[in-house]
Short mmCIF file of C-alpha atoms in Angstrom, two decimals:
data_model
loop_
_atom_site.label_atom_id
_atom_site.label_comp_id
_atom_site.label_asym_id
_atom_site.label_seq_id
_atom_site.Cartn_x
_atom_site.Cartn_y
_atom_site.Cartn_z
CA UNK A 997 112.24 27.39 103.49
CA UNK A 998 108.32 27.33 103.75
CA UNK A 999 106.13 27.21 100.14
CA UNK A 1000 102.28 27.81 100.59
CA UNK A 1001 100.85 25.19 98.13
CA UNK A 1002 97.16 27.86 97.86
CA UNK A 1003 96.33 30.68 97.52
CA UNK A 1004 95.59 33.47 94.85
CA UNK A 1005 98.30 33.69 91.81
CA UNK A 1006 99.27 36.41 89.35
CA UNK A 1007 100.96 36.46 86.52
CA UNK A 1008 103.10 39.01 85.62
CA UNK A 1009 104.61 39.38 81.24
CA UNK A 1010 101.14 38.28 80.38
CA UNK A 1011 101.16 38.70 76.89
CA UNK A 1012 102.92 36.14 74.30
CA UNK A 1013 101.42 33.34 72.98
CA UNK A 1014 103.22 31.04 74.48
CA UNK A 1015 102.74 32.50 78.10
CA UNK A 1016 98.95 32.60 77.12
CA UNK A 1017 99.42 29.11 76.23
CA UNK A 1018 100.78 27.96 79.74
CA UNK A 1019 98.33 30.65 82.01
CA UNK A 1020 94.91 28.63 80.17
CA UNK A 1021 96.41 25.54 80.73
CA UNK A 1022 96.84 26.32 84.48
CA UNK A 1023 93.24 27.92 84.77
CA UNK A 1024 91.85 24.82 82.93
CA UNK A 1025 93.66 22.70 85.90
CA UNK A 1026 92.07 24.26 88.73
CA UNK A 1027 94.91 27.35 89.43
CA UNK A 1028 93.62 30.44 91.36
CA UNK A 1029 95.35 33.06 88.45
CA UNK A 1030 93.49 36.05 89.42
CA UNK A 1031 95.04 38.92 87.62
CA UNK A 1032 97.44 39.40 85.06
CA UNK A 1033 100.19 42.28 84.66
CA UNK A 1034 100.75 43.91 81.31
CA UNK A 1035 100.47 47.62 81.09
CA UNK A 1036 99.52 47.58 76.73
CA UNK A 1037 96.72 45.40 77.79
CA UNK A 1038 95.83 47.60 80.83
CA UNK A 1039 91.51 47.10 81.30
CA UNK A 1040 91.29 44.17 79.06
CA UNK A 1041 90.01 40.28 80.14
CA UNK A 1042 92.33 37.94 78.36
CA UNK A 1043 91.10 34.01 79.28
CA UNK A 1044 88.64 35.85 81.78
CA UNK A 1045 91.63 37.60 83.95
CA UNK A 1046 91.76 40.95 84.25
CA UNK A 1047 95.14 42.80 83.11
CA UNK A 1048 96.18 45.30 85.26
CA UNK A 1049 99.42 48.03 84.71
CA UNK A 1050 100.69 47.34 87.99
CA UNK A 1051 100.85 44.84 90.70
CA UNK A 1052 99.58 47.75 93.45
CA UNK A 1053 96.66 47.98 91.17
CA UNK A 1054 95.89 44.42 90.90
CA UNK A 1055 96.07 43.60 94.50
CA UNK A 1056 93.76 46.98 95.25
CA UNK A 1057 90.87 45.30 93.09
CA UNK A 1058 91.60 41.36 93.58
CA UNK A 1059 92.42 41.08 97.04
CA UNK A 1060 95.49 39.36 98.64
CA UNK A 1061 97.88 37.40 96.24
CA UNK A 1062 99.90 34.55 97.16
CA UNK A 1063 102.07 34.15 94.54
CA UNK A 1064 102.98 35.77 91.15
CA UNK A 1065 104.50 33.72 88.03
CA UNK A 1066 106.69 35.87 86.22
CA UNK A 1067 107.35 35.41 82.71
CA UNK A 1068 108.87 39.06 81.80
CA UNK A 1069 111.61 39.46 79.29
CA UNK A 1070 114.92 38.52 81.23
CA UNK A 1071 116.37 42.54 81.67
CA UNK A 1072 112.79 43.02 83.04
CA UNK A 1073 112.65 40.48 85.36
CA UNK A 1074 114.32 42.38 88.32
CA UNK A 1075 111.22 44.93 88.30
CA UNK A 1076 108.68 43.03 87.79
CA UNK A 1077 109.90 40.93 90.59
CA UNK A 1078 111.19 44.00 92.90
CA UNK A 1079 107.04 45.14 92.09
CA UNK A 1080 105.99 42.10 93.55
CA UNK A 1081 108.12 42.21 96.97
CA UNK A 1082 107.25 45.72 97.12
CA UNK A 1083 103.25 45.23 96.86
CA UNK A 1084 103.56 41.92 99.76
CA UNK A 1085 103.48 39.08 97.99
CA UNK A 1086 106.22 36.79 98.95
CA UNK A 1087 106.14 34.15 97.15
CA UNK A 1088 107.71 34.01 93.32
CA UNK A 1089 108.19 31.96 90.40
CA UNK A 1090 110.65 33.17 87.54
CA UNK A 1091 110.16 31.26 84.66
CA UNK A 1092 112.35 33.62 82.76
CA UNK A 1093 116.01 32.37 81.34
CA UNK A 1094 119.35 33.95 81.39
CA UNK A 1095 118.87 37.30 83.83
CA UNK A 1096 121.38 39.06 84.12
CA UNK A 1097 123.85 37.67 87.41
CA UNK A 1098 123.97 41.28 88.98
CA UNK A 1099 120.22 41.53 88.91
CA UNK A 1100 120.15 38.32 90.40
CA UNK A 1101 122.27 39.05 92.82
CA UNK A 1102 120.25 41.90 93.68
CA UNK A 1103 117.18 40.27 93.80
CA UNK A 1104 117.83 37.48 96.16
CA UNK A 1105 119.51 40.14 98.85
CA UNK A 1106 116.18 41.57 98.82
CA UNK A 1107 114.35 38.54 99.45
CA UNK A 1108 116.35 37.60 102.33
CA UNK A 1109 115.68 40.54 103.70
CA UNK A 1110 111.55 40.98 102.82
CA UNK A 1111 111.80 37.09 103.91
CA UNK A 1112 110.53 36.36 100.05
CA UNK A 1113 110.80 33.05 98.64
CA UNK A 1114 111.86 32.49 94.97
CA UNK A 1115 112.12 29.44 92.71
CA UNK A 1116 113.96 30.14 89.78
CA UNK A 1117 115.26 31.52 87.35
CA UNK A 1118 114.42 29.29 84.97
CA UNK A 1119 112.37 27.16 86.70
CA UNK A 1120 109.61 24.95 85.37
CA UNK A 1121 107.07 25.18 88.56
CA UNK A 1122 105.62 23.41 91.09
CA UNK A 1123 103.14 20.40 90.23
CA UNK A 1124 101.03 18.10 92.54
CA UNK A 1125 99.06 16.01 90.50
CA UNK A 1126 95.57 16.51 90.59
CA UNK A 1127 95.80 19.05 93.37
CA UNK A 1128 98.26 22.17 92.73
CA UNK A 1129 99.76 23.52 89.59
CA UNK A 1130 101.96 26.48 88.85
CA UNK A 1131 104.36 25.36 85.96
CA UNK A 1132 104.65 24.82 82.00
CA UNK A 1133 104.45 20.96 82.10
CA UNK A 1134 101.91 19.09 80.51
CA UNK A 1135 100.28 17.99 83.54
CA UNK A 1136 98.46 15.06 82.09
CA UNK A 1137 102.15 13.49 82.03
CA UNK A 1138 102.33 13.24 85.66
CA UNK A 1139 99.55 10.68 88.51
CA UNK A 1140 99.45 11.05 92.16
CA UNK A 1141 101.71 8.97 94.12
CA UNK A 1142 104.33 9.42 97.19
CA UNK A 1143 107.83 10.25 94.96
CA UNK A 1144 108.75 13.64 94.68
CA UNK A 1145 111.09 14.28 91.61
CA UNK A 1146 113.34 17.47 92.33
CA UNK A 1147 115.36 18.52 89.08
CA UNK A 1148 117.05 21.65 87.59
CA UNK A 1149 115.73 20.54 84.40
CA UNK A 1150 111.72 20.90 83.55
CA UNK A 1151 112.12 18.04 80.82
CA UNK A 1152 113.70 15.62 82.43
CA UNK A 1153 111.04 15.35 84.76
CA UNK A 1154 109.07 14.02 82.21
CA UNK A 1155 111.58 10.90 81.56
CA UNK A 1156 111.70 10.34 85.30
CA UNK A 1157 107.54 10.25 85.47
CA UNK A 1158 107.25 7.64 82.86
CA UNK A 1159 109.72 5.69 84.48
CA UNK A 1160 107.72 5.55 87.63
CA UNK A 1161 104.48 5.12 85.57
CA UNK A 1162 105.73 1.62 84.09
CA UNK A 1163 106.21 0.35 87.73
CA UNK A 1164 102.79 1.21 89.01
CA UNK A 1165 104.28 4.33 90.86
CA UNK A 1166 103.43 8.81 91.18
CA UNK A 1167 104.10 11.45 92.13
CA UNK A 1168 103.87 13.53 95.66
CA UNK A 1169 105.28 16.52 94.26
CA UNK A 1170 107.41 17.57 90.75
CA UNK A 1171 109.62 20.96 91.19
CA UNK A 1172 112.36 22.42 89.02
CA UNK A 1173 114.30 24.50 90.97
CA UNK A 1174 115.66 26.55 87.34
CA UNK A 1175 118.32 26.59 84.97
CA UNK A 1176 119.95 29.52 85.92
CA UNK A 1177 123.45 29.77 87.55
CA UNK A 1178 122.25 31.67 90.56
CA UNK A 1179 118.87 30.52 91.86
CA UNK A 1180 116.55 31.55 94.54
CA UNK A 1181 116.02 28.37 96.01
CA UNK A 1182 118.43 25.30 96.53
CA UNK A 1183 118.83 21.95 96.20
CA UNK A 1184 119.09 21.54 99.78
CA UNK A 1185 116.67 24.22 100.36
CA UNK A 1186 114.10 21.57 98.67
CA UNK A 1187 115.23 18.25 99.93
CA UNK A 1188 114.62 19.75 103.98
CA UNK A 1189 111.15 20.85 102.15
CA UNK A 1190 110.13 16.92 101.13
CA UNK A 1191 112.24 15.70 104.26
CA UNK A 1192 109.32 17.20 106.39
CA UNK A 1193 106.51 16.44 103.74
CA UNK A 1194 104.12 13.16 104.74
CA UNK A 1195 103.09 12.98 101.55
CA UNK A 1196 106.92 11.93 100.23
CA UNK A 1197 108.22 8.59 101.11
CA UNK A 1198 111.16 8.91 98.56
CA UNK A 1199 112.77 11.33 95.99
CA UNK A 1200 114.29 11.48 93.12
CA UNK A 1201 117.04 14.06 92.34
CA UNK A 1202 117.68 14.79 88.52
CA UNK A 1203 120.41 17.43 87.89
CA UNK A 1204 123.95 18.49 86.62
CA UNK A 1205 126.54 16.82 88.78
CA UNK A 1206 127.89 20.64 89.67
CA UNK A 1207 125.03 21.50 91.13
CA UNK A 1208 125.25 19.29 93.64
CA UNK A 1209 127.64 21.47 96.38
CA UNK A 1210 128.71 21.25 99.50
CA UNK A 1211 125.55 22.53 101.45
CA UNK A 1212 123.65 19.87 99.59
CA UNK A 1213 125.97 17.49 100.29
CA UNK A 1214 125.97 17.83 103.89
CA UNK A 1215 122.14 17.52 104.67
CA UNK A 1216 122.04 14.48 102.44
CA UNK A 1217 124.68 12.90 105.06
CA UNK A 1218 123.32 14.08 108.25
CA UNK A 1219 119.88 14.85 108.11
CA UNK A 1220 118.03 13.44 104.91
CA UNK A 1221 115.62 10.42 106.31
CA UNK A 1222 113.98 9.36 103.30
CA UNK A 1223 115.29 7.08 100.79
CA UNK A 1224 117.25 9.50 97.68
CA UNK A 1225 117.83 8.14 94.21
CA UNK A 1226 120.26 10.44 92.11
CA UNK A 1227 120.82 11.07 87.97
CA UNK A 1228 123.37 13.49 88.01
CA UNK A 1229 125.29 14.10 84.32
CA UNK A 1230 128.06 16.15 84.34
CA UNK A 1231 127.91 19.01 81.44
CA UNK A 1232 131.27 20.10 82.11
CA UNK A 1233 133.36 17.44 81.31
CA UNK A 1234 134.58 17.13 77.74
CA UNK A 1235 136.31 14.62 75.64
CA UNK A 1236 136.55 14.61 71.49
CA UNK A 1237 135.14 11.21 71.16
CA UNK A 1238 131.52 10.79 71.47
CA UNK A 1239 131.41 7.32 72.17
CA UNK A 1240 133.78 7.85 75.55
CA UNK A 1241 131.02 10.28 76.25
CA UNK A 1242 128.53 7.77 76.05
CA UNK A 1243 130.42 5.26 78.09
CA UNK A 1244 132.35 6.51 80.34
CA UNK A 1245 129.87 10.23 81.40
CA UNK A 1246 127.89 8.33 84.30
CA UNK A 1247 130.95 5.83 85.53
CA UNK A 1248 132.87 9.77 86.18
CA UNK A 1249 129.95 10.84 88.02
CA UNK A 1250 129.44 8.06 89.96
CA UNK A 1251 132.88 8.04 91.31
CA UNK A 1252 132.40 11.47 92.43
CA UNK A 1253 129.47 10.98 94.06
CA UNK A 1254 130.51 7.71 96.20
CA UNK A 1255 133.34 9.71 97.16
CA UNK A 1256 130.89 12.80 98.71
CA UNK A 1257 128.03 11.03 100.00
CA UNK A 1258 127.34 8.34 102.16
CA UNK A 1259 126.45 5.11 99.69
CA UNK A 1260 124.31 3.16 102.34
CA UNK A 1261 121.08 5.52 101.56
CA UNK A 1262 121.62 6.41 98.16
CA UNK A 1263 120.77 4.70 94.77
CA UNK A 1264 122.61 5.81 91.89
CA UNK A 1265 121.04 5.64 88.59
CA UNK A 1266 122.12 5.10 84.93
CA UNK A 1267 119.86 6.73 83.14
CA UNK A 1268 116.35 8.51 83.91
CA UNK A 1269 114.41 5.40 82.39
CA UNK A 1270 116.05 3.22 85.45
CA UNK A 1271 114.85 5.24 88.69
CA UNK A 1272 111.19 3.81 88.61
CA UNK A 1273 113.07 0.16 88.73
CA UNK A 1274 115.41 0.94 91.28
CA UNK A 1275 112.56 3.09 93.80
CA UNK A 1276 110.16 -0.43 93.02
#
């Protein structure tokens, strides 16, 4: 997997208030959002970008695009994204929720085959602090440094920051690969990503113990070179006392994990609040 960090963005579903929100926060960051896509809003400059009907359009009067953020309603995702491929832009983030699997599905055979990259469903972005910024964080949470936090979950990342904050340490790179149960982009797609990046010297993986599979598993054992701290909470484990929850969640986990991975290279933490301690 290769992800251009530059370039020219567009953002396709421009139009609630809360996508509004996010799009002038990214301008106000330095982010290259060039157009917007929203055919009731067709000729109008919203946060000075011009809304176009379609991407074709856009591309005809901006120039080359890099990337498009899409934040279209979740049955509309699949076109607006399909639009995209189809106008050569190949690189995509779907901040959307809950698409449909089939459309999914669909959607990531035709990126293999256009050679498109997608983060997402779900996903949070892409955040270098101070440099690059295509996400819904609030970016003043994060400071340069050399860990790269890789999660599933756009929140947590916050937790993890502020843990490496109180020991003096930053970030290379935050990403949030989505929430969805079929995702563009992997785990392990990621972790060969920061393997190869000179501005990571160590990362820290927050996610759902089951999304941690066997592909994942394998480059962490035979080709991973940089030191890997892992949260991983497991959501599908249940038991009717809360307080066994609370107890006995991470001791489950870590089990599991010694028993996959290779224990010499890995840290295992507790709790988010713990990884800046244990990456000191």
């Amino acid at each position: 997997m290769n992800w251009q960090m530059s370039g020219r963005i567009l953002v396709q579903g421009l139009g609630e208030t809360e996508v509004l929100a996010q799009v002038t926060r990214m301008k106000a960051y330095g982010t290259p959002i060039v157009a917007g896509i929203n055919p009731i809003w067709e000729g109008k400059l919203v946060n000075e970008i011009p809304i176009y009907a379609l991407v074709e359009e856009a591309i005809a009067q901006v120039g080359e695009i890099q990337t498009s953020l899409i934040f279209a309603h979740p049955y509309a995702v699949l076109d607006a994204a399909l639009e995209a491929i189809a106008a050569g832009i190949r690189q995509l983030i779907v901040f959307s929720q809950e698409i449909p699997p089939l459309d999914v599905v669909r959607l990531l055979k035709i990126a293999r085959d256009t050679q498109t990259v997608i983060l997402g469903p779900g996903s949070g972005g892409i955040l270098i602090p101070e440099k690059f910024y295509l996400g819904i964080w609030e970016p003043q949470f994060y400071q340069p440094g050399n860990i790269a936090i890789l999660s599933d979950s756009s929140k947590m990342t916050y937790e993890v920051a502020l843990s490496l904050h109180r020991v003096n340490l930053g970030e290379s790179i935050v990403t949030s690969i989505g929430t969805d149960p079929i995702l563009g982009t992997s785990f392990r797609d990621w972790l060969e990503f920061l393997n190869n990046n000179p501005e990571t010297s160590a990362i820290a993986l927050v996610t759902r113990s089951e999304r941690i599979d066997s592909s994942t598993i394998d480059y962490i054992n035979s080709n991973l070179n940089k030191p890997l701290i892992v949260y991983a909470y497991n959501r599908r484990k249940h038991w009717k006392n809360a307080p066994y929850i609370l107890s006995n969640q991470f001791s489950y986990v870590k089990n599991t994990l010694k028993d996959i991975l290779n224990e010499s290279d890995l840290l295992l933490a507790t709790r988010p609040s713990e990884i800046g301690e244990l990456l000191q």
